[in-house]
Each structure stands twice: as C-alpha cells, then as structure tokens.
Coordinates of C-alpha atoms in Angstrom, one line a residue:
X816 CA -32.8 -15.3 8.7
X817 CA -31.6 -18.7 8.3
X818 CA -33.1 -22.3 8.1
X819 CA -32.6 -23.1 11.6
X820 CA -35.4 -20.4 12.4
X821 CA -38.1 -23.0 10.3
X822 CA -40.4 -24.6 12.8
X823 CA -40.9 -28.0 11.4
X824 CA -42.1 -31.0 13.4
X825 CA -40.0 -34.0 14.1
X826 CA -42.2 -36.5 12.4
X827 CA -42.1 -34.3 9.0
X828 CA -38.4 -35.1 8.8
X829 CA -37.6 -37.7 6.5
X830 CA -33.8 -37.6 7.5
X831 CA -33.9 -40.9 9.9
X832 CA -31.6 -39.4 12.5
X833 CA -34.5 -36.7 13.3
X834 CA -36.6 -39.2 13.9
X835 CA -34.5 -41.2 16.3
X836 CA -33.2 -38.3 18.0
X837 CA -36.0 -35.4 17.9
X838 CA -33.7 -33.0 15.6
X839 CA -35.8 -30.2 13.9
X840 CA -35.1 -31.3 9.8
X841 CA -34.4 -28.1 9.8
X842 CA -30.8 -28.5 11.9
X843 CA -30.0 -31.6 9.5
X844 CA -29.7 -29.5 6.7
X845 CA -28.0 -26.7 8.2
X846 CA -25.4 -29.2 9.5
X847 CA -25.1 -30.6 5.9
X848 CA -24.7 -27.3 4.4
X849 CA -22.2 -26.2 6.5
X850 CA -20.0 -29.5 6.3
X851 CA -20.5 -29.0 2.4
X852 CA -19.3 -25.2 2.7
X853 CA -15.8 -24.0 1.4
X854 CA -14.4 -21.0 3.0
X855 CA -12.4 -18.1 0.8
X856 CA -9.8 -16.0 2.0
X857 CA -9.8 -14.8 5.7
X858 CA -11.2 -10.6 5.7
X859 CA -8.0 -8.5 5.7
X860 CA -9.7 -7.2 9.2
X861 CA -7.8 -10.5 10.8
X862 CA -4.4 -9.2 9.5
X863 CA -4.8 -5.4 10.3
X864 CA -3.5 -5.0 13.6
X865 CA 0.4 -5.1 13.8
X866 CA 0.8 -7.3 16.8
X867 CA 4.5 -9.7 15.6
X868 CA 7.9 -8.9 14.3
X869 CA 8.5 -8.7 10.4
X870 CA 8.3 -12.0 9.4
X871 CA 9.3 -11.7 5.3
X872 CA 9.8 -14.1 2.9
X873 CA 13.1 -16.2 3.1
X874 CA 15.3 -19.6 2.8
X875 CA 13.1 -20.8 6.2
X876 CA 9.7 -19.3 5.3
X877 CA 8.9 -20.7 2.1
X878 CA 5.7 -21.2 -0.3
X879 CA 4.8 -17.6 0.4
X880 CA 2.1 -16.8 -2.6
X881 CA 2.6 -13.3 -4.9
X882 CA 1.6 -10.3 -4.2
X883 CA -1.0 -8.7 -6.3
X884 CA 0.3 -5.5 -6.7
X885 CA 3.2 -6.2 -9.6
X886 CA 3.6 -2.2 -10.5
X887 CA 4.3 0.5 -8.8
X888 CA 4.3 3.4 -10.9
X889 CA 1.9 4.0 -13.4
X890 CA 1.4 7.1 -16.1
X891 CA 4.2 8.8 -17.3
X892 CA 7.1 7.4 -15.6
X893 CA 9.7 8.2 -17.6
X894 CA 9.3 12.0 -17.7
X895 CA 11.8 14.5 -16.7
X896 CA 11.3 16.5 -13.2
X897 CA 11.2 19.6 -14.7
X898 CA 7.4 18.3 -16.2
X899 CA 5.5 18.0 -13.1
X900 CA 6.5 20.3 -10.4
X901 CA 3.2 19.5 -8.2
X902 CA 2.8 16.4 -5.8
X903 CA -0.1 15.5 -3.8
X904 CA 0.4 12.4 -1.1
X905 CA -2.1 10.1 0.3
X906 CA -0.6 9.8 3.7
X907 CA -1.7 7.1 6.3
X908 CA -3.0 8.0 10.2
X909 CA -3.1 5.1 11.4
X910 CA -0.5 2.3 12.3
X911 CA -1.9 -0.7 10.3
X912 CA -0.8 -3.4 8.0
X913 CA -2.0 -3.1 4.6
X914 CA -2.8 -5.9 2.1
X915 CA -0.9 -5.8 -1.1
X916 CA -4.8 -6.6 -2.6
X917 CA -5.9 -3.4 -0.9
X918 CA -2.3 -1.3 -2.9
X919 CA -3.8 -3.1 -6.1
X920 CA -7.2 -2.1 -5.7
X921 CA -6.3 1.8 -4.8
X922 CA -3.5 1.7 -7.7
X923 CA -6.4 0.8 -9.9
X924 CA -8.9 3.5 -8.8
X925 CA -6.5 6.4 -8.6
X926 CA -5.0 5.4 -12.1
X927 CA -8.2 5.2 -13.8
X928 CA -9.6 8.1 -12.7
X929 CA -6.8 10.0 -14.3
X930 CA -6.5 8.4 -17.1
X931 CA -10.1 9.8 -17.2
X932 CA -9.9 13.2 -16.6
X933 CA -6.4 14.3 -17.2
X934 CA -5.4 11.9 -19.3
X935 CA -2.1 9.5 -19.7
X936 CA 0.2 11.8 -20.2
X937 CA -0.6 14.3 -17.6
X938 CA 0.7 12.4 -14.2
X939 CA 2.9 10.2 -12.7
X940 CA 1.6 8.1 -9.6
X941 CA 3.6 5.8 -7.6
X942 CA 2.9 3.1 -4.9
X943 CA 5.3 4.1 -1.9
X944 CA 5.0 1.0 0.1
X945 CA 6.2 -2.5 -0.7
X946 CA 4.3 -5.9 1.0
X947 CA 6.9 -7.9 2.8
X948 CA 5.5 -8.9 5.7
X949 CA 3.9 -12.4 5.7
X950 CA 1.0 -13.2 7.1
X951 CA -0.2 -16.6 8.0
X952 CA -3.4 -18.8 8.3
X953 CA -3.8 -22.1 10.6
X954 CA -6.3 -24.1 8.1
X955 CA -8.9 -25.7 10.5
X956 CA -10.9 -28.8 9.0
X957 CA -14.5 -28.2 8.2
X958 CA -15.6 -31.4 6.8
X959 CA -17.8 -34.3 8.7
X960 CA -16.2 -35.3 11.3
X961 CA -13.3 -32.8 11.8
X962 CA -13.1 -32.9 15.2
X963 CA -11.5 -36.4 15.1
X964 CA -8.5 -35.2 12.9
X965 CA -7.7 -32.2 13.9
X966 CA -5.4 -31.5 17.0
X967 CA -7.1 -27.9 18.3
X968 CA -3.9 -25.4 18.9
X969 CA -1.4 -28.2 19.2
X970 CA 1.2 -26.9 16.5
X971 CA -0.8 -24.3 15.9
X972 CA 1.8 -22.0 13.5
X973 CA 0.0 -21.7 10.1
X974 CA 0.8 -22.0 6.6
X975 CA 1.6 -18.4 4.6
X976 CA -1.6 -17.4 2.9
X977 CA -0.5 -13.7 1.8
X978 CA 1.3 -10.3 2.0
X979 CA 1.0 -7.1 3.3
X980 CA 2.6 -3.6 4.1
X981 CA 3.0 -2.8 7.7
X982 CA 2.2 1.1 8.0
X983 CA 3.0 3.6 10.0
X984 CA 1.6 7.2 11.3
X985 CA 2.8 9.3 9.4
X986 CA 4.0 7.2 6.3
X987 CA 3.1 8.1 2.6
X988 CA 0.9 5.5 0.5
X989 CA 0.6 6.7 -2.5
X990 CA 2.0 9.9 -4.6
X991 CA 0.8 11.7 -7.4
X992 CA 3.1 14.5 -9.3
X993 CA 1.4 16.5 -12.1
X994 CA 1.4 20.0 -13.6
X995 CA -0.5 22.6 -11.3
X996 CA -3.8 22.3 -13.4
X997 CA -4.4 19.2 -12.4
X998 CA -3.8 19.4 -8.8
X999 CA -7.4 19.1 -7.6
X1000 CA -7.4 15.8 -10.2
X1001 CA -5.0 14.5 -8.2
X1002 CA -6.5 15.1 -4.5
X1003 CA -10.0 13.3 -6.2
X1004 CA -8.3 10.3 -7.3
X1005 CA -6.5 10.2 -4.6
X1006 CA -9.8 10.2 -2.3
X1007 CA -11.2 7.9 -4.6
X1008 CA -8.3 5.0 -3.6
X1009 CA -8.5 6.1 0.4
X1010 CA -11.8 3.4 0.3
X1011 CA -10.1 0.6 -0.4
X1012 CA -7.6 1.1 3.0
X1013 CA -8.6 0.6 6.3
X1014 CA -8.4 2.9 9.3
X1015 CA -7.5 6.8 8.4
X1016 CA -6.2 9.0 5.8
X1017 CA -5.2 12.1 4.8
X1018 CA -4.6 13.6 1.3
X1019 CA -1.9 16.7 1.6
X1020 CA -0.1 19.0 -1.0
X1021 CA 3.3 18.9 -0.6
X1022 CA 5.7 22.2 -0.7
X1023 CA 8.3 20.1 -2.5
X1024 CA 8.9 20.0 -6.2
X1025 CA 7.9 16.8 -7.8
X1026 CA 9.0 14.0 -5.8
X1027 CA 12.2 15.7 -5.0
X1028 CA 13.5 16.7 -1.1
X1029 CA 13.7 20.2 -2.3
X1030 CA 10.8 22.8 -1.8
X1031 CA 9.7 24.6 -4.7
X1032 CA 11.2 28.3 -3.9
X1033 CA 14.3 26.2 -3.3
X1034 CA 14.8 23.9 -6.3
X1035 CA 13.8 26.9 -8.9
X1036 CA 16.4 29.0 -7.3
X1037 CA 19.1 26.2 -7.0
X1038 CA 18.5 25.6 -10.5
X1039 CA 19.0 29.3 -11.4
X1040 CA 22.4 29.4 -9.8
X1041 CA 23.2 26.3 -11.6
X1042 CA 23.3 23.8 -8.5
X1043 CA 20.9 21.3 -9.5
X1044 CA 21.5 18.0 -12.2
X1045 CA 18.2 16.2 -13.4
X1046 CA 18.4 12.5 -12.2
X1047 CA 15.4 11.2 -13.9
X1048 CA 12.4 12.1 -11.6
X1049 CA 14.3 13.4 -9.4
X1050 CA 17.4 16.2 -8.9
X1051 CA 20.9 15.8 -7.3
X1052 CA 22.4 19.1 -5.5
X1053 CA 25.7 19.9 -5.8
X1054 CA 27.5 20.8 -3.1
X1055 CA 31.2 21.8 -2.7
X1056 CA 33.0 19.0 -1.1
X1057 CA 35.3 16.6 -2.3
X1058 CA 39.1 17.0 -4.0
X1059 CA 38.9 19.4 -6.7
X1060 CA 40.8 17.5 -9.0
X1061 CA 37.5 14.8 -8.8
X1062 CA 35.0 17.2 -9.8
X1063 CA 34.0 18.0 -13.2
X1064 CA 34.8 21.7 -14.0
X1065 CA 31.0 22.7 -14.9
X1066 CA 30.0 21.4 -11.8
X1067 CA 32.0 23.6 -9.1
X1068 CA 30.2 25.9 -7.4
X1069 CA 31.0 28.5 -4.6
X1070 CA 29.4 28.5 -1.0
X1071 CA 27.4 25.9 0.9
X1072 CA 23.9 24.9 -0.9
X1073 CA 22.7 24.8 2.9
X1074 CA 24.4 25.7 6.7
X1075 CA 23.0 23.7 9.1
X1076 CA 20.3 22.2 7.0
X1077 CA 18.6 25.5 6.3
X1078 CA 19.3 26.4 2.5
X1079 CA 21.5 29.4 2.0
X1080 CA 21.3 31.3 -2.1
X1081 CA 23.4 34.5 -2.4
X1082 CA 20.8 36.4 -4.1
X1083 CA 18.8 36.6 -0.9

C-alpha cells in the first residue's frame, strides 16, 4: 500500500501544479519522495548468475573497493594435523557467484556457533574460496530532472562496486576439521552458514584425514610405516624418487607409497 492508492480530489491539493494540471496530491508527493530517495547497494541477486569472463582486479580495472571477508581461517589454526583427524565440507550445487559479504556473513555464523558449543580450541574452520571477480554497477541518476543528464546505455560499462567468488558444482566453501566428538558440531554450524548463500548446498563428511589428500585408513598406516612428515596442517608423503645422495637418510623408504594412484602398504 502506498500513497499513490489515496483518493484525494484535485482541488484539496495545495501543490499549484495539481491544480493546473489535475494531478491527485497524492502523485506530487510520491514524485517528491522518490526524487528525494537514495538507493543502497544493488541485492547480490543481480550479481549471482555467472554470465562474463573473470574480470579481477588489475593495472586497467582500478578503484575496485575491499572485500569484507579479511580472514580466512579462524579457531585453532596453528595446530598440528595429528589434533583433528575429522573434516566436514560445506560443498556448493550450484554454479553461482558468491559475494565476499555473503563468505563474511557464513564465516561469522559457523565460527560463533562453535566457539559456543565446542569451544576455541576444539576446531579449525577455513574459508576455501577467495573473491576476485569484479563486479560492476552503471550508476543511473535519480534526482529531478535526470532524464536530461543522463545518456540511457550510451557508454553504458559501470564503475566497480564490489567482489565476489565465482562457484562451481561441485566446489568446497567452507571446511571444518575437529576431533570426532564434535563432528555433528561441525555439520550444525555448518548448516547454520548455508543461509547466508544462495542457490544449493550440501554439508558432507569427508573420508580424508584433516584437510589432508590422504584417507584416514591411509594416512594412519603411512604413518606407521614411517612415510608421512607433518607440514603444519597438513602431511607430505614420501615417496622413493630422486638421487639417493639428495635424500636425507631417515627419510628413505622401500616400495612405491601408491601404483597407479591406488595406495600400496606391505602389511596388507
């Protein structure tokens, strides 16, 4: 309901163009109001289709604004891969560009929520997708009389206004490793931040250890026979190529870790 549904008589209106034209005072003020009116930012719905080519931030595309999302992993960070051998992914299904305000706002949820129930020191959650991609607004004049100064779609390629992630099937938004207790912590929080994306997710338990490449059965027995280094929050394999007289002596092993990507252990 707005004010141009009032039914007000021409000769109530003290605004003298009503009177000279026959315009409801009704449609006066609406015009005014809407001259007056300052638009915010354009709903991310504009931006979600992936329609154009990567168009990032560089020497010719300049003035681009920040990105909101400054941090990408939050919680404990710093721990060793041995401390969280479970990882749950929020993983997107549809192929999309995401807002780097929607990555701040579902950093935000799943992090607190955490923080809440399993506290600061029991996960590690990181942000798997970085906003490059540049999107762009063509400002339109909405002051009196705009329709004189503005040239329609004559030069019609905007001005950057923000960033965003551009998504595919498939492609994982957000992780979260933690210690098997807290597993069905991590698949809440994680459906708490699918709300603030667009289109589809899903949330799925990985087989893998941590964020490492290796499946669990894998990395414990690799480890057993010696084959794996800790690399932070993640593990290298060794595997037995290179001179001999390059490698460190602790570090040579016999056999291939895998033949033809399937993982070979000579207990089994």
């Amino acid at each position: 309901w707005t004010t141009t549904h009032l039914e007000i008589p021409v000769e109530s209106s003290s605004h003298p163009a009503a009177a000279d034209v026959g315009v409801p005072r009704a449609s006066i003020l609406s015009r005014a109001f809407y001259r007056d009116f300052k638009m915010g930012r354009r709903p991310a719905r504009c931006y979600r289709q992936i329609k154009n080519k990567p168009y990032p931030k560089s020497r010719y595309c300049r003035g681009v604004p920040d990105s909101k999302i400054r941090i990408y992993d939050a919680g404990m960070k710093r721990y060793s891969v041995e401390v969280f051998p479970a990882c749950v992914h929020l993983v997107s299904w549809e192929k999309e560009n995401v807002s780097s305000e929607a990555l701040e706002a579902a950093r935000i949820a799943c992090n607190k929520y955490m923080v809440k129930n399993c506290g600061k020191e029991a996960f590690h959650l990181r942000v798997r997708i970085h906003p490059f991609h540049v999107l762009r607004i063509n400002k339109m004049l909405s002051c009196a009389g705009a329709d004189r100064l503005q040239t329609g779609m004559r030069g019609a390629f905007g001005k950057p206004q923000g960033v965003c992630a551009r998504v595919d099937i498939g492609q994982i938004l957000l992780s979260v490793r933690c210690k098997d207790s807290n597993v069905d912590s991590a698949c809440e929080s994680l459906r708490r931040a699918k709300f603030k994306f667009p289109g589809r997710q899903k949330i799925i338990t990985s087989r893998k250890w941590g964020f490492t490449p290796y499946d669990r059965t894998d990395y414990l027995l690799w480890k057993k026979e010696g084959r794996l280094i800790n690399d932070g929050v993640n593990a290298k394999l060794i595997h037995n190529h290179g001179y001999l007289e390059e490698r460190n002596p602790a570090q040579l092993v016999e056999g291939a870790a895998r033949v033809c990507r399937v993982p070979v252990h000579p207990e089994e």
